[in-house]
PDB file of C-alpha atoms in Angstrom:
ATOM      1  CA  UNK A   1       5.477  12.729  68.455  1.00 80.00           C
ATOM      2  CA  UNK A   2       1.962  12.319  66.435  1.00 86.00           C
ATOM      3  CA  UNK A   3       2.544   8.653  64.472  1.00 94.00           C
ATOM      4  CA  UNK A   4       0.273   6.185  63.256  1.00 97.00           C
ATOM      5  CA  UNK A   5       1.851   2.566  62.758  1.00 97.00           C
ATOM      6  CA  UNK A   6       0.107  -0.028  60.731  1.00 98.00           C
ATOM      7  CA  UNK A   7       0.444  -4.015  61.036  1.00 98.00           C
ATOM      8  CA  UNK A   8      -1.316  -7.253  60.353  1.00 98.00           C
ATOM      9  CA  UNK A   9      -0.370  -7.360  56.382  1.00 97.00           C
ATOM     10  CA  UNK A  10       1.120 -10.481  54.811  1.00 98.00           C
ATOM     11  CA  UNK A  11       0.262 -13.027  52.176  1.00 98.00           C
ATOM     12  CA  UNK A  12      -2.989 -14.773  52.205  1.00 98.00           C
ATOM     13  CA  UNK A  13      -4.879 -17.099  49.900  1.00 98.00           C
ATOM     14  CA  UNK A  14      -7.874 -15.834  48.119  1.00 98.00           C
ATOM     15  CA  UNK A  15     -11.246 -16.355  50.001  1.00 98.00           C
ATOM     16  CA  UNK A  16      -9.192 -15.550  53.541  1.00 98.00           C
ATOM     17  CA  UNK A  17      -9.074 -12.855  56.121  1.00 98.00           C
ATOM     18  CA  UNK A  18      -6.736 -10.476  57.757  1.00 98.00           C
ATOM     19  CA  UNK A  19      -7.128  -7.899  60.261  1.00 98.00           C
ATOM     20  CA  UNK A  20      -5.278  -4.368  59.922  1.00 98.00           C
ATOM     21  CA  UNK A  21      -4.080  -2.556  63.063  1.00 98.00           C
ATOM     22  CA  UNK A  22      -2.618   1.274  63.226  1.00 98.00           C
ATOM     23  CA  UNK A  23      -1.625   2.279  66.686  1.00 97.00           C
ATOM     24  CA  UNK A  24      -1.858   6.500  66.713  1.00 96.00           C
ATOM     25  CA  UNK A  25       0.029   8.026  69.411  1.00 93.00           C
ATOM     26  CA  UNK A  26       0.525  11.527  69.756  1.00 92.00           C
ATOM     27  CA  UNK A  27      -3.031  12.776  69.639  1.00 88.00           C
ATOM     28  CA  UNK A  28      -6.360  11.126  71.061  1.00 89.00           C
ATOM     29  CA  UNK A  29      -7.756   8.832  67.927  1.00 88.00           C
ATOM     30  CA  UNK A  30     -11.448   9.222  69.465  1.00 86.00           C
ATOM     31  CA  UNK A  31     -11.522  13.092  68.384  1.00 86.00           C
ATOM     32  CA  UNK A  32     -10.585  12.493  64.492  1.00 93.00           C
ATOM     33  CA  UNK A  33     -12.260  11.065  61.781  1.00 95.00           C
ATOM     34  CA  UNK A  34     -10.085   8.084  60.783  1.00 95.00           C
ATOM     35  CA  UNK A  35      -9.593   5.757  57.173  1.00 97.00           C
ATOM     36  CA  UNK A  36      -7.953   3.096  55.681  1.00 98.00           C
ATOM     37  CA  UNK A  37      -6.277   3.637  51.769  1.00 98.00           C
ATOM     38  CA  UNK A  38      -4.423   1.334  49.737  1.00 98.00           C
ATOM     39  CA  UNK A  39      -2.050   1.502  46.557  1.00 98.00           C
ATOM     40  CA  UNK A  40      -2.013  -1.747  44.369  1.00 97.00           C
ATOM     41  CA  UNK A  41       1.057  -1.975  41.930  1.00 93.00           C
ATOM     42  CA  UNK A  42       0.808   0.670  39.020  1.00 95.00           C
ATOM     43  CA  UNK A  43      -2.286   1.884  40.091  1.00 97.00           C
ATOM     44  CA  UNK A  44      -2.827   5.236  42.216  1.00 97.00           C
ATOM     45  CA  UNK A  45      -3.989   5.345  45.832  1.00 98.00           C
ATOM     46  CA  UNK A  46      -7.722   4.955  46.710  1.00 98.00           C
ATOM     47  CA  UNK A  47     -10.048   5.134  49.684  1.00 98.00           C
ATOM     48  CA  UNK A  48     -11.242   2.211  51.062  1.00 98.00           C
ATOM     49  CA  UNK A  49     -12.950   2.854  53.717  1.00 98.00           C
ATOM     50  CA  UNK A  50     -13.452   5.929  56.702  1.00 97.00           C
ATOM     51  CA  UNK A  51     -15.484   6.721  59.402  1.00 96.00           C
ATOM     52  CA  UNK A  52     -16.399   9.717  61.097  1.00 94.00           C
ATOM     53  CA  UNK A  53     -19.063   9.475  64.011  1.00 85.00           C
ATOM     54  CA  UNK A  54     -21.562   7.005  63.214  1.00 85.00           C
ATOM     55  CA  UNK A  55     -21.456   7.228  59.741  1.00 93.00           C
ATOM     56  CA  UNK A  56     -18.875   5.026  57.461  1.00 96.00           C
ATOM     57  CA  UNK A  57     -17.834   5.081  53.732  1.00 97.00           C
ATOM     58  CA  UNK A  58     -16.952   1.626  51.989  1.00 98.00           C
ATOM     59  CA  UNK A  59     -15.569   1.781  48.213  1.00 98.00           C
ATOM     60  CA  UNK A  60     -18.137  -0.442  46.359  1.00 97.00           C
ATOM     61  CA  UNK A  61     -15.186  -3.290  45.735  1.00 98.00           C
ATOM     62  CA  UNK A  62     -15.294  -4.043  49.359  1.00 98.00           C
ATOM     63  CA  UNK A  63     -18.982  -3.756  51.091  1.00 98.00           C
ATOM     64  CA  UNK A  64     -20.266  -6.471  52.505  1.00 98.00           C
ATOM     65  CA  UNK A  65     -16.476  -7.936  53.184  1.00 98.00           C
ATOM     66  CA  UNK A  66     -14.268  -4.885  54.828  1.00 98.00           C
ATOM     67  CA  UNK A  67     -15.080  -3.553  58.381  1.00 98.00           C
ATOM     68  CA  UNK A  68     -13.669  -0.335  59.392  1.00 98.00           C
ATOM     69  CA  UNK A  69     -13.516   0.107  63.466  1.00 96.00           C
ATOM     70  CA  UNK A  70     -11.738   1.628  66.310  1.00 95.00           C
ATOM     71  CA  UNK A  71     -11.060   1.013  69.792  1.00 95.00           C
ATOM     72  CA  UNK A  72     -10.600   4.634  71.352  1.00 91.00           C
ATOM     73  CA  UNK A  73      -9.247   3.125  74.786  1.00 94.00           C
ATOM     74  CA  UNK A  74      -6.438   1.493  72.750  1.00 96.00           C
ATOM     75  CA  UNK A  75      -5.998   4.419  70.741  1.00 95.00           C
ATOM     76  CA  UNK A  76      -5.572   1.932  67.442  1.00 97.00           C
ATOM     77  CA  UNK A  77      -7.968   1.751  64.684  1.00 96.00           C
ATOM     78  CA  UNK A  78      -8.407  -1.880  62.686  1.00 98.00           C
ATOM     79  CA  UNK A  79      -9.844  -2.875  59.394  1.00 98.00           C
ATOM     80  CA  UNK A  80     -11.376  -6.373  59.288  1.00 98.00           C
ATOM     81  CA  UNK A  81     -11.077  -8.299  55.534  1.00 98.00           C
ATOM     82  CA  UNK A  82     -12.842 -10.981  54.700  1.00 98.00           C
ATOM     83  CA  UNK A  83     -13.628 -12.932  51.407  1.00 98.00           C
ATOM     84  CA  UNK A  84     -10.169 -11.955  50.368  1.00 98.00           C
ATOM     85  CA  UNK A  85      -9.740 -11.322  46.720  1.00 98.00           C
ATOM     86  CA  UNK A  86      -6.367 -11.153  44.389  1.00 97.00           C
ATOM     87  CA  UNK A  87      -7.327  -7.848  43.101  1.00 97.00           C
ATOM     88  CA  UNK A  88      -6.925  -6.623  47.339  1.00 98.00           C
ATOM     89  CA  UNK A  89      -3.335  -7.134  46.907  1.00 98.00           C
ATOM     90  CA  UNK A  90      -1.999  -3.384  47.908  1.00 98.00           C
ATOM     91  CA  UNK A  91      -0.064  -1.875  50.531  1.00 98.00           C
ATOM     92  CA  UNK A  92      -2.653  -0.466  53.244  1.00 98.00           C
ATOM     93  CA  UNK A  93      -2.528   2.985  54.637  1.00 98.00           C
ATOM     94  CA  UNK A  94      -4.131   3.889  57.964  1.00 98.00           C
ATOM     95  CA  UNK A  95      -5.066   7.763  58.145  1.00 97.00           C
ATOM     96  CA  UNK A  96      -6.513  10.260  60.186  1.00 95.00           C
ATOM     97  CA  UNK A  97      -7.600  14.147  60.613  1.00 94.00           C
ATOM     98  CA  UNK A  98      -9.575  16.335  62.893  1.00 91.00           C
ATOM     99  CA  UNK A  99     -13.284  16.661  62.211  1.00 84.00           C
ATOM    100  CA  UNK A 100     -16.544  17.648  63.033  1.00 83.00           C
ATOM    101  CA  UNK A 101     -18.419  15.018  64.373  1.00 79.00           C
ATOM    102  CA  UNK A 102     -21.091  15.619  61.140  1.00 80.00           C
ATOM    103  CA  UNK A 103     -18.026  16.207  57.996  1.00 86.00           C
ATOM    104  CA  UNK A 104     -19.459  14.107  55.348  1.00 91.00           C
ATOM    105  CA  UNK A 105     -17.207  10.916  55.288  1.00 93.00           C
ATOM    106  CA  UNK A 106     -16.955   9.909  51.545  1.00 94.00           C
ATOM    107  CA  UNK A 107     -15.908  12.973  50.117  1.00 94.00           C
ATOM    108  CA  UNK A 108     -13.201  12.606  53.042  1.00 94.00           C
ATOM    109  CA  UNK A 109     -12.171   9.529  51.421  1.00 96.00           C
ATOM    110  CA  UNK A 110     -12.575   9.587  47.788  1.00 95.00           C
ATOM    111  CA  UNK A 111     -10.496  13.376  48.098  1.00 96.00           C
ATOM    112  CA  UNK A 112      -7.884  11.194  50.420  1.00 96.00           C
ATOM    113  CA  UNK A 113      -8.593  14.436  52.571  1.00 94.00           C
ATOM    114  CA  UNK A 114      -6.694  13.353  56.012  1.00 95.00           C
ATOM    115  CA  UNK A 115      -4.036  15.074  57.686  1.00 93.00           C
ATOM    116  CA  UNK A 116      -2.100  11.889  59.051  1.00 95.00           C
ATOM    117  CA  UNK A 117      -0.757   9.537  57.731  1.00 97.00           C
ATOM    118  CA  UNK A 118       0.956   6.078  58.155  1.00 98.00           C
ATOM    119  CA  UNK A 119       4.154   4.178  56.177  1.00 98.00           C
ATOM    120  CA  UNK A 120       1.565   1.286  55.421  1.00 98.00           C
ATOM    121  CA  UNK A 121       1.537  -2.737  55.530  1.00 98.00           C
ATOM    122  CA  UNK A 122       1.138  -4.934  52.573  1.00 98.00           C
ATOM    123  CA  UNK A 123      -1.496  -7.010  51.995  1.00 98.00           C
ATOM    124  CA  UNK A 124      -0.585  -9.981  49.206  1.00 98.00           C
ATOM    125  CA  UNK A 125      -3.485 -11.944  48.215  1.00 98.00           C
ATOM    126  CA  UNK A 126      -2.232 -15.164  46.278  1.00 97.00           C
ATOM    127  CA  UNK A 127      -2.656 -18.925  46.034  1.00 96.00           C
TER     128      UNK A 127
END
């Protein structure tokens, strides 16, 4: 059964860091171009980040403190956040689809153009 399970949310204080997990099972994570999305409250979905090859996509509100990566032995992709900001506050979605290794990856994201899809993890940034 193809599933992709995201963990690591919670509440943290502005300024500090979390680290996003989604185990995929079901399908081999190193032959798909993978990303992570997120919903704040009242607002739509939006791409934060994907990665196809060796080529990555970071929305603008996050470069310099999100890190997309995957560990293909694991099978489980992770997105590293740092410098933790109020306006982060979302629920996270992990995602997936198969690729060519040279598909363009930010119209992948900003189109939300995957084929899997996880339940997502929230991420509550607070003092």
């Amino acid at each position: 059964q193809l599933q992709l399970v995201e963990s690591g949310g919670g509440l943290v204080q502005p300024g500090g860091s979390l680290r996003l997990s989604c185990a995929v099972s079901g399908f081999t994570l190193a032959n798909y171009a993978i990303g992570w999305f997120r919903q704040a409250p009242g607002k739509e979905r939006e791409g934060v980040s994907c990665a196809n090859g060796g080529t990555t996509y970071y929305r603008d509100s996050v470069k310099g403190r999100f890190t997309i990566s995957r560990d293909n032995a694991k099978n489980t992709l992770y997105l590293q956040m740092n410098s933790l900001k109020p306006e982060d506050t979302a629920v996270y979605y992990c995602a997936a689809r198969a690729a060519r290794l040279f598909t363009a990856v930010q119209p992948m994201c900003v189109n939300q153009d995957m084929h899997y899809w996880g339940k997502g993890t929230l991420v509550t940034v607070s003092s």
